[in-house]
Amino acid sequence: MSSSDPTVQPVPASVVEKVDAADVTLSNPKRAVISLGSNLGNRLETLQGAVDALEDTPGLRVKAVSPVYETEPWGVEPGTQATYFNAVVLVKTTLPPSSLLERGHAIEEAFERVRDEQWGPRTIDVDIVAYQDVVSDDPLLTLPHPRAHQRAFVLVPWNDVDPQAEFPGRGSVSALLHEVGQDGVQVRADLELRLPE
């Protein structure tokens, strides 16, 4: 549309400044990496719902969303569960890790995640993979995620959205991915998660 179109109103500078300052009003935001996975119900819709719910969290901004990958379930006999859709979301947040964990659990609950069995099927899995450079062995939230550095379904999408990423205490994500390999992690180019507007 041309700028002479009377229906197009310029965005006031004050609004632009507010949007640009959104990261600043998150005073001293921290970077966090969140892994999403779903193998029950409408998997893509659920992943998008989780991305939107993260963006709706006060004190949190979604900065990047990876492509969607399809993977075999972890830790179970092949063919006993549906495949997963996986993605990684990069966020900036002023929430401390414990509050971010609570928010992740609340999102899982909203999508009726059931925790009956280890490695059981799930509507949604929301895992904090890394929070800034924090290394912590708190039993409630171990940071970085204790097994993510061995899991291609986390490393592949993370490497997509941040090729320079460092896995706290373990080196670069791309080097870890090189060690682990990409077997069983298929990109679904036909599917897309939208960044919240």
PDB file of C-alpha atoms in Angstrom:
ATOM      1  CA  MET A   1       0.000   0.000   0.000  1.00  0.00           C
ATOM      2  CA  SER A   2       1.179   3.512  -0.722  1.00  0.00           C
ATOM      3  CA  SER A   3       1.677   5.941   2.105  1.00  0.00           C
ATOM      4  CA  SER A   4      -1.017   8.196   0.551  1.00  0.00           C
ATOM      5  CA  ASP A   5      -3.680   5.572   1.372  1.00  0.00           C
ATOM      6  CA  PRO A   6      -5.876   7.396   3.938  1.00  0.00           C
ATOM      7  CA  THR A   7      -6.727   4.111   5.711  1.00  0.00           C
ATOM      8  CA  VAL A   8      -3.084   3.562   6.612  1.00  0.00           C
ATOM      9  CA  GLN A   9      -2.243   5.432   9.763  1.00  0.00           C
ATOM     10  CA  PRO A  10       1.416   5.781  10.659  1.00  0.00           C
ATOM     11  CA  VAL A  11       2.364   4.041  13.873  1.00  0.00           C
ATOM     12  CA  PRO A  12       2.998   6.778  16.446  1.00  0.00           C
ATOM     13  CA  ALA A  13       6.650   7.111  17.409  1.00  0.00           C
ATOM     14  CA  SER A  14       5.691   6.631  21.057  1.00  0.00           C
ATOM     15  CA  VAL A  15       4.263   3.184  20.225  1.00  0.00           C
ATOM     16  CA  VAL A  16       7.337   2.225  18.222  1.00  0.00           C
ATOM     17  CA  GLU A  17       9.502   3.298  21.165  1.00  0.00           C
ATOM     18  CA  LYS A  18       7.396   1.240  23.572  1.00  0.00           C
ATOM     19  CA  VAL A  19       7.712  -1.834  21.364  1.00  0.00           C
ATOM     20  CA  ASP A  20      11.454  -1.307  20.988  1.00  0.00           C
ATOM     21  CA  ALA A  21      11.702  -0.778  24.726  1.00  0.00           C
ATOM     22  CA  ALA A  22       9.754  -3.940  25.535  1.00  0.00           C
ATOM     23  CA  ASP A  23      13.005  -5.825  26.022  1.00  0.00           C
ATOM     24  CA  VAL A  24      14.336  -2.954  28.102  1.00  0.00           C
ATOM     25  CA  THR A  25      11.261  -2.810  30.324  1.00  0.00           C
ATOM     26  CA  LEU A  26      12.102  -6.430  30.964  1.00  0.00           C
ATOM     27  CA  SER A  27      14.854  -4.969  33.086  1.00  0.00           C
ATOM     28  CA  ASN A  28      17.967  -7.084  32.667  1.00  0.00           C
ATOM     29  CA  PRO A  29      16.256  -9.957  30.823  1.00  0.00           C
ATOM     30  CA  LYS A  30      17.861 -13.397  30.753  1.00  0.00           C
ATOM     31  CA  ARG A  31      18.014 -15.729  27.775  1.00  0.00           C
ATOM     32  CA  ALA A  32      16.344 -19.104  28.121  1.00  0.00           C
ATOM     33  CA  VAL A  33      15.943 -22.057  25.783  1.00  0.00           C
ATOM     34  CA  ILE A  34      12.720 -24.055  26.003  1.00  0.00           C
ATOM     35  CA  SER A  35      12.090 -27.384  24.325  1.00  0.00           C
ATOM     36  CA  LEU A  36       8.536 -28.356  23.313  1.00  0.00           C
ATOM     37  CA  GLY A  37       7.313 -31.811  22.365  1.00  0.00           C
ATOM     38  CA  SER A  38       3.911 -33.385  21.675  1.00  0.00           C
ATOM     39  CA  ASN A  39       2.759 -36.820  20.546  1.00  0.00           C
ATOM     40  CA  LEU A  40      -0.938 -36.832  21.473  1.00  0.00           C
ATOM     41  CA  GLY A  41      -3.865 -35.017  19.905  1.00  0.00           C
ATOM     42  CA  ASN A  42      -3.331 -32.215  17.377  1.00  0.00           C
ATOM     43  CA  ARG A  43       0.410 -31.949  17.894  1.00  0.00           C
ATOM     44  CA  LEU A  44       1.029 -28.831  15.791  1.00  0.00           C
ATOM     45  CA  GLU A  45      -1.899 -26.949  17.329  1.00  0.00           C
ATOM     46  CA  THR A  46      -0.690 -27.874  20.805  1.00  0.00           C
ATOM     47  CA  LEU A  47       2.868 -26.695  20.091  1.00  0.00           C
ATOM     48  CA  GLN A  48       1.518 -23.400  18.721  1.00  0.00           C
ATOM     49  CA  GLY A  49      -0.687 -23.049  21.796  1.00  0.00           C
ATOM     50  CA  ALA A  50       2.345 -23.507  24.030  1.00  0.00           C
ATOM     51  CA  VAL A  51       4.331 -20.880  22.074  1.00  0.00           C
ATOM     52  CA  ASP A  52       1.399 -18.446  22.385  1.00  0.00           C
ATOM     53  CA  ALA A  53       1.016 -19.194  26.096  1.00  0.00           C
ATOM     54  CA  LEU A  54       4.715 -18.475  26.642  1.00  0.00           C
ATOM     55  CA  GLU A  55       4.344 -15.123  24.866  1.00  0.00           C
ATOM     56  CA  ASP A  56       1.312 -14.331  27.042  1.00  0.00           C
ATOM     57  CA  THR A  57       3.453 -14.760  30.156  1.00  0.00           C
ATOM     58  CA  PRO A  58       4.178 -11.457  31.902  1.00  0.00           C
ATOM     59  CA  GLY A  59       7.912 -10.792  31.966  1.00  0.00           C
ATOM     60  CA  LEU A  60       8.609 -13.045  28.978  1.00  0.00           C
ATOM     61  CA  ARG A  61       9.122 -12.418  25.250  1.00  0.00           C
ATOM     62  CA  VAL A  62       9.404 -15.157  22.624  1.00  0.00           C
ATOM     63  CA  LYS A  63      12.361 -14.200  20.408  1.00  0.00           C
ATOM     64  CA  ALA A  64      12.641 -17.178  18.021  1.00  0.00           C
ATOM     65  CA  VAL A  65      10.838 -20.416  17.200  1.00  0.00           C
ATOM     66  CA  SER A  66      12.545 -23.313  15.429  1.00  0.00           C
ATOM     67  CA  PRO A  67      11.185 -25.376  12.550  1.00  0.00           C
ATOM     68  CA  VAL A  68       9.048 -28.366  13.555  1.00  0.00           C
ATOM     69  CA  TYR A  69      10.760 -31.763  13.661  1.00  0.00           C
ATOM     70  CA  GLU A  70       9.222 -35.211  13.798  1.00  0.00           C
ATOM     71  CA  THR A  71      10.988 -37.751  15.985  1.00  0.00           C
ATOM     72  CA  GLU A  72      10.518 -41.212  17.425  1.00  0.00           C
ATOM     73  CA  PRO A  73       9.558 -41.348  21.132  1.00  0.00           C
ATOM     74  CA  TRP A  74      12.479 -41.589  23.547  1.00  0.00           C
ATOM     75  CA  GLY A  75      12.999 -44.600  25.812  1.00  0.00           C
ATOM     76  CA  VAL A  76      10.161 -46.816  24.528  1.00  0.00           C
ATOM     77  CA  GLU A  77       9.746 -49.733  22.125  1.00  0.00           C
ATOM     78  CA  PRO A  78       9.475 -48.534  18.516  1.00  0.00           C
ATOM     79  CA  GLY A  79       5.885 -48.462  17.298  1.00  0.00           C
ATOM     80  CA  THR A  80       4.309 -48.364  20.771  1.00  0.00           C
ATOM     81  CA  GLN A  81       3.648 -44.608  20.644  1.00  0.00           C
ATOM     82  CA  ALA A  82       2.934 -41.962  18.029  1.00  0.00           C
ATOM     83  CA  THR A  83       5.860 -39.880  16.812  1.00  0.00           C
ATOM     84  CA  TYR A  84       6.622 -36.543  18.443  1.00  0.00           C
ATOM     85  CA  PHE A  85       6.588 -33.081  16.979  1.00  0.00           C
ATOM     86  CA  ASN A  86       9.447 -31.151  18.577  1.00  0.00           C
ATOM     87  CA  ALA A  87      10.540 -27.526  18.499  1.00  0.00           C
ATOM     88  CA  VAL A  88      12.769 -25.153  20.450  1.00  0.00           C
ATOM     89  CA  VAL A  89      11.794 -21.652  21.538  1.00  0.00           C
ATOM     90  CA  LEU A  90      14.253 -18.912  22.512  1.00  0.00           C
ATOM     91  CA  VAL A  91      12.905 -16.438  25.044  1.00  0.00           C
ATOM     92  CA  LYS A  92      14.042 -13.423  26.996  1.00  0.00           C
ATOM     93  CA  THR A  93      12.609 -13.217  30.466  1.00  0.00           C
ATOM     94  CA  THR A  94      12.856 -11.472  33.803  1.00  0.00           C
ATOM     95  CA  LEU A  95      11.334 -14.505  35.525  1.00  0.00           C
ATOM     96  CA  PRO A  96      13.695 -16.494  37.708  1.00  0.00           C
ATOM     97  CA  PRO A  97      14.147 -20.151  36.664  1.00  0.00           C
ATOM     98  CA  SER A  98      11.719 -21.386  39.348  1.00  0.00           C
ATOM     99  CA  SER A  99       8.919 -19.144  38.036  1.00  0.00           C
ATOM    100  CA  LEU A 100       9.669 -20.142  34.452  1.00  0.00           C
ATOM    101  CA  LEU A 101       9.375 -23.786  35.537  1.00  0.00           C
ATOM    102  CA  GLU A 102       6.017 -23.072  37.198  1.00  0.00           C
ATOM    103  CA  ARG A 103       4.813 -21.424  33.998  1.00  0.00           C
ATOM    104  CA  GLY A 104       5.939 -24.448  31.968  1.00  0.00           C
ATOM    105  CA  HIS A 105       4.005 -26.758  34.296  1.00  0.00           C
ATOM    106  CA  ALA A 106       0.935 -24.513  34.074  1.00  0.00           C
ATOM    107  CA  ILE A 107       1.061 -24.705  30.262  1.00  0.00           C
ATOM    108  CA  GLU A 108       1.389 -28.503  30.441  1.00  0.00           C
ATOM    109  CA  GLU A 109      -1.596 -28.597  32.798  1.00  0.00           C
ATOM    110  CA  ALA A 110      -3.663 -26.376  30.501  1.00  0.00           C
ATOM    111  CA  PHE A 111      -3.109 -28.918  27.722  1.00  0.00           C
ATOM    112  CA  GLU A 112      -4.007 -31.759  30.111  1.00  0.00           C
ATOM    113  CA  ARG A 113      -0.542 -33.256  30.248  1.00  0.00           C
ATOM    114  CA  VAL A 114      -0.635 -36.474  32.313  1.00  0.00           C
ATOM    115  CA  ARG A 115       2.403 -37.695  34.224  1.00  0.00           C
ATOM    116  CA  ASP A 116       1.461 -41.351  34.674  1.00  0.00           C
ATOM    117  CA  GLU A 117       4.621 -42.976  33.383  1.00  0.00           C
ATOM    118  CA  GLN A 118       8.174 -42.002  32.581  1.00  0.00           C
ATOM    119  CA  TRP A 119       8.534 -41.489  28.836  1.00  0.00           C
ATOM    120  CA  GLY A 120       4.765 -41.930  28.457  1.00  0.00           C
ATOM    121  CA  PRO A 121       2.876 -40.240  25.621  1.00  0.00           C
ATOM    122  CA  ARG A 122       1.993 -36.612  26.272  1.00  0.00           C
ATOM    123  CA  THR A 123      -0.052 -33.801  24.860  1.00  0.00           C
ATOM    124  CA  ILE A 124       2.786 -31.370  25.610  1.00  0.00           C
ATOM    125  CA  ASP A 125       6.190 -31.377  27.199  1.00  0.00           C
ATOM    126  CA  VAL A 126       7.650 -27.990  28.172  1.00  0.00           C
ATOM    127  CA  ASP A 127      11.284 -28.320  29.267  1.00  0.00           C
ATOM    128  CA  ILE A 128      13.697 -25.567  30.236  1.00  0.00           C
ATOM    129  CA  VAL A 129      16.874 -26.643  28.460  1.00  0.00           C
ATOM    130  CA  ALA A 130      19.063 -23.720  29.514  1.00  0.00           C
ATOM    131  CA  TYR A 131      18.715 -20.456  31.403  1.00  0.00           C
ATOM    132  CA  GLN A 132      21.436 -17.917  30.652  1.00  0.00           C
ATOM    133  CA  ASP A 133      24.712 -19.602  31.694  1.00  0.00           C
ATOM    134  CA  VAL A 134      23.260 -21.009  34.917  1.00  0.00           C
ATOM    135  CA  VAL A 135      24.592 -24.379  36.044  1.00  0.00           C
ATOM    136  CA  SER A 136      22.606 -25.748  38.984  1.00  0.00           C
ATOM    137  CA  ASP A 137      21.894 -29.213  40.355  1.00  0.00           C
ATOM    138  CA  ASP A 138      18.757 -28.144  42.215  1.00  0.00           C
ATOM    139  CA  PRO A 139      16.611 -31.322  42.281  1.00  0.00           C
ATOM    140  CA  LEU A 140      13.495 -29.324  41.300  1.00  0.00           C
ATOM    141  CA  LEU A 141      15.147 -27.814  38.228  1.00  0.00           C
ATOM    142  CA  THR A 142      18.560 -28.993  37.081  1.00  0.00           C
ATOM    143  CA  LEU A 143      20.183 -26.473  34.733  1.00  0.00           C
ATOM    144  CA  PRO A 144      21.064 -26.956  32.020  1.00  0.00           C
ATOM    145  CA  HIS A 145      18.689 -29.880  31.365  1.00  0.00           C
ATOM    146  CA  PRO A 146      20.682 -32.959  32.425  1.00  0.00           C
ATOM    147  CA  ARG A 147      20.123 -35.006  29.248  1.00  0.00           C
ATOM    148  CA  ALA A 148      19.453 -32.417  26.549  1.00  0.00           C
ATOM    149  CA  HIS A 149      23.077 -32.447  25.367  1.00  0.00           C
ATOM    150  CA  GLN A 150      22.548 -36.093  24.282  1.00  0.00           C
ATOM    151  CA  ARG A 151      19.232 -35.538  22.509  1.00  0.00           C
ATOM    152  CA  ALA A 152      19.200 -34.674  18.826  1.00  0.00           C
ATOM    153  CA  PHE A 153      15.528 -33.644  19.044  1.00  0.00           C
ATOM    154  CA  VAL A 154      16.667 -30.733  21.254  1.00  0.00           C
ATOM    155  CA  LEU A 155      20.036 -29.958  19.666  1.00  0.00           C
ATOM    156  CA  VAL A 156      18.865 -29.901  16.024  1.00  0.00           C
ATOM    157  CA  PRO A 157      16.122 -27.258  16.459  1.00  0.00           C
ATOM    158  CA  TRP A 158      18.249 -25.280  18.949  1.00  0.00           C
ATOM    159  CA  ASN A 159      21.095 -25.169  16.430  1.00  0.00           C
ATOM    160  CA  ASP A 160      18.605 -23.947  13.804  1.00  0.00           C
ATOM    161  CA  VAL A 161      17.533 -20.903  15.797  1.00  0.00           C
ATOM    162  CA  ASP A 162      20.940 -20.124  17.313  1.00  0.00           C
ATOM    163  CA  PRO A 163      23.897 -21.645  15.421  1.00  0.00           C
ATOM    164  CA  GLN A 164      26.358 -19.894  17.782  1.00  0.00           C
ATOM    165  CA  ALA A 165      24.672 -21.259  20.920  1.00  0.00           C
ATOM    166  CA  GLU A 166      26.706 -22.569  23.823  1.00  0.00           C
ATOM    167  CA  PHE A 167      25.390 -25.357  26.020  1.00  0.00           C
ATOM    168  CA  PRO A 168      26.348 -24.229  29.555  1.00  0.00           C
ATOM    169  CA  GLY A 169      29.240 -26.321  30.822  1.00  0.00           C
ATOM    170  CA  ARG A 170      29.397 -28.531  27.704  1.00  0.00           C
ATOM    171  CA  GLY A 171      30.551 -26.377  24.793  1.00  0.00           C
ATOM    172  CA  SER A 172      28.887 -25.404  21.544  1.00  0.00           C
ATOM    173  CA  VAL A 173      25.541 -26.840  20.537  1.00  0.00           C
ATOM    174  CA  SER A 174      26.815 -27.468  16.997  1.00  0.00           C
ATOM    175  CA  ALA A 175      29.743 -29.552  18.323  1.00  0.00           C
ATOM    176  CA  LEU A 176      27.419 -31.544  20.600  1.00  0.00           C
ATOM    177  CA  LEU A 177      25.087 -32.101  17.656  1.00  0.00           C
ATOM    178  CA  HIS A 178      28.010 -33.314  15.554  1.00  0.00           C
ATOM    179  CA  GLU A 179      28.764 -35.923  18.261  1.00  0.00           C
ATOM    180  CA  VAL A 180      25.147 -37.039  18.672  1.00  0.00           C
ATOM    181  CA  GLY A 181      24.149 -36.998  14.995  1.00  0.00           C
ATOM    182  CA  GLN A 182      20.738 -36.245  13.528  1.00  0.00           C
ATOM    183  CA  ASP A 183      19.376 -39.762  13.077  1.00  0.00           C
ATOM    184  CA  GLY A 184      15.621 -39.996  13.522  1.00  0.00           C
ATOM    185  CA  VAL A 185      15.088 -36.226  13.542  1.00  0.00           C
ATOM    186  CA  GLN A 186      13.130 -35.259  10.421  1.00  0.00           C
ATOM    187  CA  VAL A 187      12.329 -31.661   9.596  1.00  0.00           C
ATOM    188  CA  ARG A 188       8.660 -31.113   8.717  1.00  0.00           C
ATOM    189  CA  ALA A 189       8.991 -28.380   6.100  1.00  0.00           C
ATOM    190  CA  ASP A 190       5.211 -28.591   5.560  1.00  0.00           C
ATOM    191  CA  LEU A 191       4.534 -27.398   9.104  1.00  0.00           C
ATOM    192  CA  GLU A 192       5.278 -24.074  10.709  1.00  0.00           C
ATOM    193  CA  LEU A 193       5.008 -22.479  14.116  1.00  0.00           C
ATOM    194  CA  ARG A 194       4.250 -18.777  14.074  1.00  0.00           C
ATOM    195  CA  LEU A 195       6.025 -16.254  16.210  1.00  0.00           C
ATOM    196  CA  PRO A 196       3.374 -14.487  18.291  1.00  0.00           C
ATOM    197  CA  GLU A 197       2.600 -11.017  16.961  1.00  0.00           C
TER     198      GLU A 197
END
